[in-house]
Structures are given as C-alpha cells and as structure tokens.
Amino acid sequence: MAFNVLTVSGSLRAASSNTGLIKMAQRLAPAELVIADPYPIRDLPFYDGDLDTPETLPAVCAAWRTAVADCDALLWAAPEYNYSVSGVMKNAIDWASRPFGANALGGLVSTVVTSAGGGGGSKCQEYLINVLGLLGGTVVNDPEIGLKMGPGLVSADGSTTDPEVEALVSARLANLLAHLTNA
Ligand SMILES: Cc1cc2nc3c(=O)[nH]c(=O)nc-3n(C[C@H](O)[C@H](O)[C@H](O)COP(=O)(O)O)c2cc1C
C-alpha cells in the first residue's frame, strides 16, 4: 500500500533550501511513500472571508482544500520568518482550516522540517507543531530536523554536502511510514 504525502514549502524563492528538503525527501523516500512536488501555495490569494463562500470561492482555494482532504500526510518545510512561519505558509493553513466545521487539517498526519538561520527554526517549528495539534492533527516529529543556516547546507534540487542531513530525513520518513502503517 502506498501513502500520498502532500508537501508545502514555506519559501517561494527558486533557490529555497526548504524546497530542497522536499526534493531530498522525494529522492530518499521508501517506495510506500509517494511524495508530491511542493504544492503551488503562491497561487492562493490572501485569506478573505468574502471569497470564502460557495458563490465566490476561487477554484485554486477549493483545489487546495481537496488536496489536503485527500492526502494521507502532509510534509511542511518551513523557513523561520521572525520567529514564526512565513506568511504564505500561514495563509495556506488558514485556507485549509476553513470553512468553519470543515477543517481539512483536523485528523491529518503532518511532519515538520525547518531550514532557517542561526536558530535552526526552533521557534517556528514549535509554533507550527502547536498550531497543527490545536487544529486536530497529529505531528510525527522524530528525529527533529531543524537546519541551522540551511541555505548553505541544502540546495533547491535536494542535494547536500552533509550526509547527516540525509540520514535525518531518511529516519524521519521511516518513522512517518511506520506511523501511517500502524494507524
Ligand atoms: C523576513 C525574514 C525573517 C527571518 N527571520 C528569521 C528568524 O526569525 N530566525 C531564523 O533563524 N532565520 C530567519 N530568517 C532566515 C531564514 O529562515 C533562512 O534564510 C531560511 O533558510 C530561508 O529558507 P529558504 O532557504 O527555504 O528560502 C529570516 C528570513 C527572512 C527573509
């Protein structure tokens, strides 16, 4: 049985190390995990309640909600922006969590990695794990992956000069698969 893993990179820049972590996960994933390319969250408009009605909901927002509802797990690769997640990532969370009573993130299995500056994204990671839990999800976070000065470690194509990063990503994917298999 294969599990479909939706992915979100919180960094939009072409050389993003967070996008690189997703590419690395695609390369290292066991056959039972099908890891998607980063979802194009840049296409989502800013959350606006006036757009969030059956008559006005943009097709891109409906498609994003469907993608979240249909996946088996979600891999969040987050840069830390001012001790929190990036605005584009928070916007994607906000769209997925609505409309009220139809929160697509409820019950979802997530896994979080961060590539950030000197702190490795620990504050951002703590924030994101807390939010995903409050929304009713489960977060598989062992072993912890928070890359300090990540852009110097991982390229956008998923390559790295540090085998330890690959070992951590492989171990995380194995734990995610074990969780999904036993759920
Ligand atoms: C607006 C902004 C705020 C940032 N704030 C933090 C921060 O609070 N902590 C940190 O460790 N890095 C911070 N950084 C650095 C980014 O997390 C870091 O460059 C990250 O690797 C970018 O991810 P990317 O390679 O995927 O683009 C910030 C960068 C930007 C642009």
Short mmCIF file of C-alpha atoms in Angstrom, two decimals, residues 14-15 17 33-34 39 41 47 49 53 56-57 72 82 97 99-100 107 122 134-135 147 153 157 159 165 169 175 177:
data_model
loop_
_atom_site.label_atom_id
_atom_site.label_comp_id
_atom_site.label_asym_id
_atom_site.label_seq_id
_atom_site.Cartn_x
_atom_site.Cartn_y
_atom_site.Cartn_z
CA ALA A 14 13.88 29.47 -6.54
CA ALA A 15 16.97 28.53 -4.51
CA SER A 17 16.63 25.08 0.92
CA LEU A 33 5.61 6.94 0.42
CA VAL A 34 4.69 8.92 -2.69
CA TYR A 39 2.10 22.50 -3.72
CA ILE A 41 0.68 27.83 -2.49
CA TYR A 47 -7.45 34.63 3.00
CA GLY A 49 -13.90 35.77 4.21
CA THR A 53 -18.46 31.45 0.22
CA THR A 56 -17.14 33.24 -4.53
CA LEU A 57 -14.59 30.58 -3.56
CA ASP A 72 -2.52 10.67 3.71
CA ASN A 82 10.67 36.50 12.51
CA SER A 97 -8.78 25.22 8.09
CA PRO A 99 -14.94 26.93 6.31
CA PHE A 100 -15.81 26.58 9.97
CA GLY A 107 -7.19 14.43 11.91
CA SER A 122 13.15 26.02 16.53
CA LEU A 134 -4.65 22.61 18.02
CA LEU A 135 -6.31 22.10 14.63
CA LEU A 147 18.83 23.04 9.86
CA LEU A 153 23.55 23.01 3.58
CA ASP A 157 17.45 20.34 -6.07
CA SER A 159 21.42 17.76 -2.87
CA VAL A 165 21.01 15.68 6.80
CA VAL A 169 15.46 12.82 6.53
CA ASN A 175 9.03 6.95 11.23
CA LEU A 177 5.74 5.41 7.23
#
